[in-house]
Coordinates of C-alpha atoms in Angstrom, one line a residue:
X1 CA 87.9 59.8 111.7
X2 CA 88.8 59.8 107.6
X3 CA 89.4 63.4 106.3
X4 CA 87.9 63.8 102.9
X5 CA 90.5 64.4 101.8
X6 CA 93.5 61.9 100.3
X7 CA 96.2 62.1 102.6
X8 CA 100.2 60.4 103.3
X9 CA 101.1 59.2 106.7
X10 CA 104.0 60.3 106.7
X11 CA 106.0 57.3 109.1
X12 CA 109.8 58.7 109.1
X13 CA 111.9 56.4 110.6
X14 CA 115.0 58.2 109.8
X15 CA 114.2 61.7 111.9
X16 CA 114.3 61.1 115.7
X17 CA 111.6 62.7 116.9
X18 CA 111.8 61.9 120.7
X19 CA 115.2 63.3 119.9
X20 CA 114.3 66.4 118.3
X21 CA 111.9 67.0 121.3
X22 CA 114.2 66.8 123.6
X23 CA 116.6 69.3 122.3
X24 CA 114.3 71.6 121.6
X25 CA 112.9 71.4 125.5
X26 CA 116.9 72.1 126.3
X27 CA 117.1 74.8 124.1
X28 CA 113.6 76.5 125.8
X29 CA 114.5 75.8 129.5
X30 CA 118.3 77.9 128.6
X31 CA 116.1 81.0 127.8
X32 CA 114.7 83.9 129.6
X33 CA 112.1 82.2 130.9
X34 CA 109.9 81.3 127.7
X35 CA 110.1 78.2 128.0
X36 CA 107.8 76.6 124.4
X37 CA 105.8 73.3 124.8
X38 CA 107.1 69.8 122.8
X39 CA 105.3 67.0 122.3
X40 CA 107.0 64.3 123.7
X41 CA 106.4 66.7 127.0
X42 CA 102.1 66.3 126.3
X43 CA 103.3 62.2 125.6
X44 CA 105.1 61.7 129.0
X45 CA 102.1 63.4 131.1
X46 CA 99.6 61.6 129.3
X47 CA 101.9 58.6 129.9
X48 CA 102.3 58.8 133.3
X49 CA 98.4 60.0 134.1
X50 CA 98.1 56.8 132.3
X51 CA 94.9 58.1 130.5
X52 CA 93.2 56.4 127.0
X53 CA 92.2 58.3 124.4
X54 CA 87.9 58.5 125.2
X55 CA 86.6 60.4 122.4
X56 CA 83.5 61.9 122.5
X57 CA 80.7 62.8 119.6
X58 CA 80.7 66.8 121.3
X59 CA 82.7 68.0 123.8
X60 CA 81.1 69.7 127.2
X61 CA 84.6 71.3 129.1
X62 CA 84.4 71.9 132.9
X63 CA 86.9 72.9 135.3
X64 CA 88.0 70.4 137.8
X65 CA 88.5 72.4 140.9
X66 CA 89.6 69.1 142.2
X67 CA 92.7 69.0 140.2
X68 CA 93.4 72.3 139.4
X69 CA 96.9 70.3 137.2
X70 CA 95.3 70.1 133.9
X71 CA 96.6 67.2 132.3
X72 CA 96.1 67.6 127.7
X73 CA 94.5 64.1 126.7
X74 CA 96.9 63.0 123.9
X75 CA 96.2 60.1 121.2
X76 CA 99.2 58.4 121.6
X77 CA 99.1 56.2 119.2
X78 CA 97.8 59.1 116.1
X79 CA 101.3 60.6 118.2
X80 CA 103.3 58.2 116.2
X81 CA 102.8 59.7 112.8
X82 CA 101.9 63.2 111.3
X83 CA 99.8 63.4 108.4
X84 CA 100.7 65.5 104.7
X85 CA 98.4 65.3 102.4
X86 CA 98.4 64.0 98.7
X87 CA 96.1 65.9 97.1
X88 CA 98.4 68.6 96.2
X89 CA 102.1 68.7 94.2
X90 CA 104.8 67.8 97.1
X91 CA 107.0 71.2 97.0
X92 CA 110.0 69.8 99.3
X93 CA 110.6 73.6 101.1
X94 CA 106.7 73.1 102.3
X95 CA 107.3 69.2 103.8
X96 CA 110.4 70.5 105.5
X97 CA 108.7 73.9 107.3
X98 CA 106.1 71.8 108.1
X99 CA 107.9 69.4 110.1
X100 CA 109.6 71.9 111.6
X101 CA 106.4 73.5 113.0
X102 CA 105.4 70.6 114.0
X103 CA 107.4 70.2 116.6
X104 CA 108.7 73.7 117.4
X105 CA 106.8 77.2 117.9
X106 CA 108.0 78.5 114.2
X107 CA 107.9 82.0 112.5
X108 CA 107.4 80.9 108.9
X109 CA 108.4 83.9 106.7
X110 CA 107.5 82.2 102.6
X111 CA 106.7 85.1 100.4
X112 CA 102.9 86.1 99.0
X113 CA 101.8 82.4 97.0
X114 CA 104.1 80.6 98.2
X115 CA 102.0 78.4 100.6
X116 CA 102.1 79.2 103.3
X117 CA 97.9 77.9 104.6
X118 CA 98.8 74.4 103.1
X119 CA 101.9 74.7 105.9
X120 CA 99.0 75.9 108.6
X121 CA 96.3 73.2 107.4
X122 CA 98.5 70.3 108.3
X123 CA 99.8 71.3 111.3
X124 CA 96.4 72.5 112.5
X125 CA 95.1 69.1 111.2
X126 CA 98.0 67.2 112.8
X127 CA 97.4 68.6 116.0
X128 CA 93.2 68.1 115.4
X129 CA 94.3 64.3 115.0
X130 CA 96.7 64.3 118.0
X131 CA 94.8 65.7 120.4
X132 CA 91.0 64.5 120.7
X133 CA 89.7 67.1 124.1
X134 CA 92.8 70.2 122.7
X135 CA 91.6 73.2 121.0
X136 CA 93.4 74.7 118.3
X137 CA 93.1 78.5 116.9
X138 CA 93.7 80.1 113.8
X139 CA 94.0 84.2 114.4
X140 CA 94.4 86.6 110.8
X141 CA 93.5 90.2 111.0
X142 CA 90.5 90.7 109.4
X143 CA 87.2 88.5 108.4
X144 CA 88.5 87.8 104.8
X145 CA 91.4 86.0 105.6
X146 CA 89.4 84.5 108.2
X147 CA 87.7 83.1 105.7
X148 CA 89.9 82.1 103.3
X149 CA 91.9 80.0 106.0
X150 CA 88.7 77.9 106.6
X151 CA 88.5 77.3 103.0
X152 CA 91.5 76.3 103.2
X153 CA 91.5 73.8 105.8
X154 CA 88.4 72.4 105.0
X155 CA 89.4 71.7 101.3
X156 CA 93.4 71.0 102.0
X157 CA 93.3 68.5 104.9
X158 CA 89.7 68.0 105.2
X159 CA 89.1 69.3 109.4
X160 CA 85.6 67.9 109.5
X161 CA 83.2 71.0 109.5
X162 CA 81.1 70.7 112.7
X163 CA 83.9 70.7 114.4
X164 CA 84.8 74.5 113.0
X165 CA 83.5 78.1 113.9
X166 CA 84.3 81.8 112.4
X167 CA 83.8 83.8 115.4
X168 CA 84.5 87.2 114.4
X169 CA 83.5 90.2 115.8
X170 CA 79.9 89.4 114.6
X171 CA 79.1 87.0 117.4
X172 CA 77.7 88.2 120.3
X173 CA 80.0 87.3 123.5
X174 CA 77.7 84.9 124.6
X175 CA 77.4 83.1 121.9
X176 CA 81.2 82.9 121.4
X177 CA 82.1 81.4 125.5
X178 CA 79.2 78.0 124.2
X179 CA 81.0 77.8 121.4
X180 CA 84.7 77.6 122.9
X181 CA 82.6 74.7 125.0
X182 CA 81.1 73.2 122.1
X183 CA 83.5 73.5 119.0
X184 CA 87.8 72.4 118.2
X185 CA 88.8 74.4 115.4
X186 CA 88.2 78.3 115.6
X187 CA 88.7 81.4 113.2
X188 CA 88.9 84.3 115.2
X189 CA 90.2 87.9 114.3
X190 CA 92.9 89.0 117.4
X191 CA 90.9 91.2 118.8
X192 CA 88.0 88.7 119.4
X193 CA 90.9 86.3 120.7
X194 CA 92.4 88.9 122.6
X195 CA 88.5 89.9 124.8
X196 CA 87.6 85.9 125.3
X197 CA 91.0 85.0 126.9
X198 CA 91.1 88.4 128.7
X199 CA 87.2 88.0 130.2
X200 CA 87.8 84.1 130.4
X201 CA 85.4 82.9 127.9
X202 CA 88.6 80.9 126.1
X203 CA 88.9 77.9 127.7
X204 CA 93.0 78.6 127.2
X205 CA 93.6 75.2 129.1
X206 CA 92.9 73.4 126.4
X207 CA 94.8 75.3 123.6
X208 CA 97.0 72.8 122.0
X209 CA 97.8 75.3 118.9
X210 CA 98.0 78.7 118.0
X211 CA 98.5 79.8 114.1
X212 CA 99.1 84.0 114.0
X213 CA 98.4 84.4 110.4
X214 CA 100.1 88.0 108.8
X215 CA 102.8 87.9 112.3
X216 CA 104.6 91.3 111.7
X217 CA 102.3 92.6 113.1
X218 CA 102.8 91.3 116.6
X219 CA 103.8 94.7 117.9
X220 CA 103.6 96.9 120.8
X221 CA 100.6 96.5 122.5
X222 CA 98.5 94.9 119.1
X223 CA 95.9 92.1 120.3
X224 CA 98.6 89.3 118.7
X225 CA 101.0 90.3 121.2
X226 CA 98.6 91.1 124.4
X227 CA 96.9 87.5 123.9
X228 CA 100.2 86.0 123.8
X229 CA 101.2 87.5 127.1
X230 CA 97.6 86.4 128.8
X231 CA 98.6 83.1 127.3
X232 CA 102.0 82.5 129.1
X233 CA 101.1 83.5 132.1
X234 CA 98.6 81.0 132.2
X235 CA 101.0 78.9 131.5
X236 CA 99.9 76.8 128.8
X237 CA 101.1 73.6 126.7
X238 CA 100.9 75.5 123.5
X239 CA 102.3 74.8 119.9
X240 CA 102.5 78.8 118.0
X241 CA 103.3 78.8 114.3
X242 CA 103.4 82.5 113.5
X243 CA 103.3 83.4 108.5
X244 CA 104.3 86.6 107.1
X245 CA 105.3 87.8 104.4
X246 CA 107.4 90.0 105.4
X247 CA 108.8 89.5 109.0
X248 CA 110.4 93.7 108.6
X249 CA 112.9 95.6 107.3
X250 CA 115.0 95.9 110.7
X251 CA 116.5 93.6 113.0
X252 CA 115.3 94.4 115.9
X253 CA 111.9 94.7 114.0
X254 CA 111.4 90.9 113.8
X255 CA 113.6 90.3 117.4
X256 CA 110.8 92.0 118.7
X257 CA 108.2 89.6 116.3
X258 CA 109.7 86.6 117.7
X259 CA 109.9 87.7 121.6
X260 CA 106.1 88.6 121.0
X261 CA 104.7 85.5 120.0
X262 CA 107.7 82.8 121.5
X263 CA 108.8 81.3 118.6
X264 CA 112.6 79.3 118.5
X265 CA 112.7 79.3 115.7
X266 CA 112.6 81.1 112.1
X267 CA 112.2 79.3 108.7
X268 CA 112.7 81.8 106.5
X269 CA 112.9 81.6 102.2
X270 CA 113.6 84.4 99.8
X271 CA 113.0 84.0 96.0
X272 CA 115.6 82.8 95.3
X273 CA 116.6 80.1 97.4
X274 CA 117.3 76.7 95.9
X275 CA 113.9 75.3 97.0
X276 CA 112.0 78.0 96.3
X277 CA 113.3 79.4 93.1
X278 CA 111.5 76.8 90.9
X279 CA 108.1 77.8 91.9
X280 CA 108.3 81.6 91.1
X281 CA 108.1 83.2 87.8
X282 CA 110.5 86.2 86.4
X283 CA 108.7 89.2 87.4
X284 CA 110.1 92.8 86.2
X285 CA 109.9 95.6 88.2
X286 CA 110.1 98.9 86.4
X287 CA 110.4 102.3 88.3
X288 CA 108.8 104.7 86.1
X289 CA 110.0 108.7 87.5
X290 CA 107.6 110.8 86.9
X291 CA 107.8 114.6 87.2
X292 CA 105.2 117.1 89.4
X293 CA 103.5 119.2 87.3
X294 CA 104.0 123.2 86.7
X295 CA 101.4 123.7 88.8
X296 CA 102.2 121.1 91.7
X297 CA 105.7 122.2 91.8
X298 CA 105.5 125.7 92.6
X299 CA 102.5 125.0 95.3
X300 CA 105.1 122.9 96.5
X301 CA 107.9 125.5 96.7
X302 CA 105.6 127.6 98.8
X303 CA 105.1 124.5 100.9
X304 CA 109.2 124.7 101.0
X305 CA 108.7 128.2 101.9
X306 CA 106.7 128.2 104.6
X307 CA 108.9 125.2 106.3
X308 CA 112.7 126.2 106.1
X309 CA 112.3 128.6 108.6
X310 CA 110.4 126.2 111.3
X311 CA 113.3 123.6 111.2
X312 CA 115.9 126.0 111.2
X313 CA 114.1 127.1 114.2
X314 CA 114.4 124.0 115.7
X315 CA 117.4 123.5 114.5
X316 CA 118.8 126.6 116.5
X317 CA 117.4 125.4 119.9
X318 CA 119.2 122.2 119.5
X319 CA 115.8 120.2 119.0
X320 CA 116.6 119.2 115.3
X321 CA 120.6 118.3 114.4
X322 CA 122.1 118.8 111.1
X323 CA 119.1 118.3 109.0
X324 CA 118.5 119.3 105.4
X325 CA 114.8 120.4 105.5
X326 CA 114.4 119.1 101.7
X327 CA 114.8 115.7 102.9
X328 CA 113.0 115.6 106.1
X329 CA 109.9 113.4 106.2
X330 CA 106.7 112.8 108.6
X331 CA 108.6 109.7 110.0
X332 CA 111.9 111.1 110.6
X333 CA 110.0 114.0 112.5
X334 CA 108.0 111.6 114.6
X335 CA 111.4 109.8 115.6
X336 CA 112.9 113.6 116.4
X337 CA 110.0 114.5 118.6
X338 CA 109.9 111.5 120.7
X339 CA 113.6 112.1 121.2
X340 CA 113.1 115.3 122.5
X341 CA 110.4 114.6 124.6
X342 CA 112.7 112.1 126.0
X343 CA 115.7 114.7 127.2
X344 CA 113.5 118.1 127.5
X345 CA 114.4 117.3 131.4
X346 CA 117.6 116.8 131.2
X347 CA 119.3 119.3 128.3
X348 CA 116.4 120.8 127.3
X349 CA 115.5 123.4 130.3
X350 CA 115.9 126.3 128.0
X351 CA 113.3 124.8 125.6
X352 CA 109.6 126.4 125.5
X353 CA 107.7 123.2 125.7
X354 CA 104.8 123.9 124.3
X355 CA 106.5 126.2 121.6
X356 CA 108.3 123.2 120.6
X357 CA 105.5 120.5 120.2
X358 CA 103.3 123.0 118.6
X359 CA 106.1 123.8 116.0
X360 CA 106.4 119.5 115.3
X361 CA 103.2 119.2 115.4
X362 CA 102.8 121.9 111.7
X363 CA 105.5 120.8 110.3
X364 CA 104.6 117.1 110.4
X365 CA 100.7 118.6 109.3
X366 CA 103.3 120.9 106.3
X367 CA 105.3 117.4 105.3
X368 CA 102.3 115.0 105.0
X369 CA 100.7 117.8 102.5
X370 CA 103.6 117.3 100.4
X371 CA 104.3 113.9 100.3
X372 CA 100.6 113.9 99.6
X373 CA 101.2 116.6 96.3
X374 CA 104.1 114.7 94.7
X375 CA 102.1 111.0 95.6
X376 CA 99.0 111.6 94.9
X377 CA 98.4 114.8 92.7
X378 CA 97.0 118.2 94.1
X379 CA 93.2 117.2 95.4
X380 CA 94.4 115.0 97.9
X381 CA 96.7 117.3 99.5
X382 CA 94.3 120.3 99.2
X383 CA 91.6 118.3 100.9
X384 CA 93.9 118.1 103.8
X385 CA 94.8 121.3 104.0
X386 CA 91.4 121.9 104.0
X387 CA 91.1 120.1 107.3
X388 CA 93.9 120.9 108.8
X389 CA 93.3 125.0 108.4
X390 CA 90.3 124.4 110.5
X391 CA 92.1 122.1 113.6
X392 CA 94.2 122.9 116.6
X393 CA 97.5 124.4 116.6
X394 CA 98.2 124.3 112.9
X395 CA 94.7 126.4 112.2
X396 CA 95.7 128.8 114.7
X397 CA 100.1 128.9 113.2
X398 CA 98.8 128.9 109.6
X399 CA 95.7 130.3 108.8
X400 CA 97.7 133.7 108.5
X401 CA 100.1 132.8 106.9
X402 CA 100.3 134.6 103.4
X403 CA 101.9 131.9 101.7
X404 CA 100.0 129.2 103.2
X405 CA 96.9 130.4 102.0
X406 CA 98.7 131.4 98.7
X407 CA 98.9 127.5 97.6
X408 CA 95.6 127.2 99.0
X409 CA 94.1 129.6 96.5
X410 CA 96.2 127.9 93.2
X411 CA 95.6 124.2 94.5
X412 CA 91.8 125.6 94.3
X413 CA 92.4 127.4 90.6
X414 CA 94.3 124.3 89.9
X415 CA 91.8 121.9 90.4
X416 CA 88.3 124.4 88.7
X417 CA 90.5 124.4 85.9
X418 CA 91.2 120.6 85.3
X419 CA 94.5 120.8 85.7
X420 CA 95.9 117.5 84.6
X421 CA 97.6 115.3 86.5
X422 CA 100.8 113.8 85.5
X423 CA 101.0 110.5 87.2
X424 CA 97.6 109.5 87.0
X425 CA 97.9 110.0 82.7
X426 CA 101.4 107.8 83.2
X427 CA 99.2 105.3 84.7
X428 CA 96.9 105.0 81.8
X429 CA 99.3 105.0 79.3
X430 CA 100.6 101.9 81.6
X431 CA 97.3 100.6 81.3
X432 CA 96.4 100.8 78.1
X433 CA 99.9 99.5 76.6
X434 CA 99.4 96.4 78.6
X435 CA 95.7 95.6 77.4
X436 CA 97.1 96.3 73.6
X437 CA 98.8 93.5 74.2
X438 CA 97.6 90.6 76.7
X439 CA 94.0 89.9 76.7
X440 CA 91.3 92.0 79.3
X441 CA 89.3 89.1 79.2
X442 CA 91.7 87.4 80.7
X443 CA 94.6 89.3 81.8
X444 CA 94.1 91.1 85.3
X445 CA 96.0 94.2 87.1
X446 CA 96.0 95.7 90.4
X447 CA 96.8 99.0 91.6
X448 CA 97.8 100.4 95.1
X449 CA 97.3 103.3 96.6
X450 CA 98.0 104.3 100.1
X451 CA 95.8 106.8 100.5
X452 CA 92.0 106.2 100.2
X453 CA 90.8 109.6 98.5
X454 CA 93.4 109.0 95.6
X455 CA 91.3 105.4 95.3
X456 CA 88.4 108.0 93.8
X457 CA 91.0 110.4 91.6
X458 CA 92.1 106.8 90.1
X459 CA 88.8 105.6 90.0
X460 CA 87.1 108.5 87.8
X461 CA 90.0 108.4 85.5
X462 CA 89.7 105.0 84.1
X463 CA 86.0 105.8 83.6
X464 CA 87.4 108.1 80.7
X465 CA 89.6 105.2 78.7
X466 CA 86.7 103.0 77.4
X467 CA 85.9 99.3 77.8
X468 CA 88.9 97.6 77.5
X469 CA 89.1 98.4 81.6
X470 CA 86.7 97.2 84.0
X471 CA 87.6 99.1 87.4
X472 CA 86.8 98.6 90.5
X473 CA 87.3 99.8 94.1
X474 CA 88.9 97.3 97.1
X475 CA 88.9 99.1 100.7
X476 CA 88.4 98.7 104.5
X477 CA 85.7 98.4 106.0
X478 CA 86.1 101.9 108.2
X479 CA 85.0 105.2 106.1
X480 CA 87.1 107.4 104.7
X481 CA 86.3 111.2 104.4
X482 CA 84.9 111.0 101.1
X483 CA 84.6 107.3 100.5
X484 CA 82.6 104.7 102.3
X485 CA 84.3 101.8 103.8
X486 CA 83.3 98.1 102.6
X487 CA 81.5 95.6 104.2
X488 CA 83.0 92.2 103.9
X489 CA 80.3 91.2 102.1
X490 CA 80.7 94.0 99.2
X491 CA 84.9 92.4 99.9
X492 CA 84.3 89.0 99.1
X493 CA 81.5 89.7 96.4
X494 CA 84.5 92.2 94.2
X495 CA 86.8 89.3 94.2
X496 CA 84.5 86.9 92.9
X497 CA 83.8 88.8 90.4
X498 CA 87.3 90.0 90.1
X499 CA 88.1 85.8 89.5
X500 CA 85.2 85.6 87.0
X501 CA 86.1 88.7 84.8
X502 CA 83.6 90.2 85.5
X503 CA 86.2 93.7 86.6
X504 CA 89.5 92.7 84.7
X505 CA 91.1 95.6 87.4
X506 CA 91.0 96.6 91.3
X507 CA 91.9 99.7 93.0
X508 CA 93.1 98.7 95.8
X509 CA 94.7 100.2 99.4
X510 CA 97.0 98.6 101.9
X511 CA 93.5 95.9 102.2
X512 CA 94.9 94.2 98.9
X513 CA 98.6 94.0 100.4
X514 CA 97.9 91.7 103.3
X515 CA 97.4 87.9 102.7
X516 CA 94.2 87.8 100.9
X517 CA 94.1 85.3 98.2
X518 CA 92.7 87.8 95.4
X519 CA 94.5 85.6 92.4
X520 CA 97.4 85.6 90.2
X521 CA 97.7 89.0 88.4
X522 CA 99.3 90.2 85.1
X523 CA 100.4 93.4 86.5
X524 CA 100.9 95.5 89.6
X525 CA 100.2 99.3 89.5
X526 CA 102.2 100.6 92.7
X527 CA 100.9 104.4 92.4
X528 CA 102.9 105.8 96.2
X529 CA 106.1 104.9 95.7
X530 CA 107.0 105.9 99.1
X531 CA 106.0 103.2 101.2
X532 CA 107.6 100.9 103.3
X533 CA 109.8 98.1 101.9
X534 CA 108.0 95.5 104.0
X535 CA 104.4 96.8 102.0
X536 CA 106.4 97.5 98.5
X537 CA 107.1 93.5 99.3
X538 CA 103.6 92.7 100.0
X539 CA 102.5 93.8 96.7
X540 CA 104.9 92.5 94.3
X541 CA 104.0 89.2 95.4
X542 CA 100.6 90.4 93.6
X543 CA 102.2 88.8 90.5
X544 CA 105.2 86.4 89.0
X545 CA 103.7 83.4 91.2
X546 CA 101.9 81.1 88.2
X547 CA 103.4 83.2 85.0
X548 CA 105.8 86.2 84.4
X549 CA 104.6 89.0 86.0
X550 CA 105.1 93.0 85.9
X551 CA 105.6 95.4 88.4
X552 CA 105.7 99.3 87.5
X553 CA 106.3 101.5 90.3
X554 CA 105.4 105.1 89.8

């Protein structure tokens, strides 16, 4: 089987492969029952059974009732070496991480643009060589990410296309079941993988390698976690490679990902590490303070006037401890509410549960509207208020509040008068300055906004900037309150036109943060600064990879 691209055969005499594999086995056996499978285990089992490679042009697998202990068929000769591509420039850190990932269940944390895709492709290709009947799975949380990895596996290492299949939600279960029998390399979404494992259509005993992209999502009951748990319950002999640019901002978060994916080795590189720094260009980061307009300040004060007595009431009954109402956030309130629910039966028996739950619901909504007002402007905040005044406890509690009704009226007046948004004005100023010194035909810009409805306001503002800016939105597939989602076909068309220069500005929601090969950009504008560190890192990773870049945070 000859690959399509030139490859270098790595037979490293100085590296003791068997000793490394045995060491991994010892470490894993000492763990909490989470033993990972290593290559020497495959080899020893295969030798014990005295099986020889019998490649077949088309694979049809069936369960063997007489021999329930399944043995992976290994090509012992191929397993003496591993292959690394020579058609791409050699980077020491990529080579070292690949070497590790071949023989350990590895979490690779590597900044955006530094080559996680290549590492995954090389690991997948070598397992494809070593196990002639083995099946390799690459899972990514969206169809565009799946499509991107398919291209990489074909272009970088030349995995034969006749053995690969894209199995996202558009394929029916019967058709997927047939592909599980006849194909060897699968590109799937985690939901499809979890469903097919659960239903039994995925031939789990034949899996030898599972690559998990955007692995930081492997929390709680997300499909990644469910799929891996079901695989380990079989159990299977499986190599797991997990990829992320941002494993998490807290130690317990990273540990949860490691535990959920049965990882035994962490390969982390930052942009300042010695073996990485030469591949990273300067990235200028500027935090631009933008004051709220006078109308927004007045409206915000009204919301704070409503919030203050509710926080005081919850503080007086011991539900909130020593909190400044001006610094609370929706996320903090969710944590406090969860703590209240756990404490209720123990030391808060004097509290009316339904009333407190209602107060929390109202407060979380008010703080969220306040956050929209400060980060995105009056229109998104007004639209959220209008929706909530028609729903549940908030409507019951707030629809008669004179202060809320007055704030609502002021918001309506501001919008009808076309009151300017200071943040939109600053964004336009930044863009115009950028394109004065950078050729609009060659330069590219991404504007990120966490809130889809504000994408519409940004696009409307960009329409008045003139011919310098050719902008389009880049959003997810689900439809929002004011905007219809984009299909995968539309998303791919947007990226193609962005690369070709038909567009030079993309206004993106979170779909543009994770993984997608949007291309190198010169300027990233973060329209909302109050997002998680993880997501901010993802945004910043869109620039400064191949040449110097800039990030402006409004």
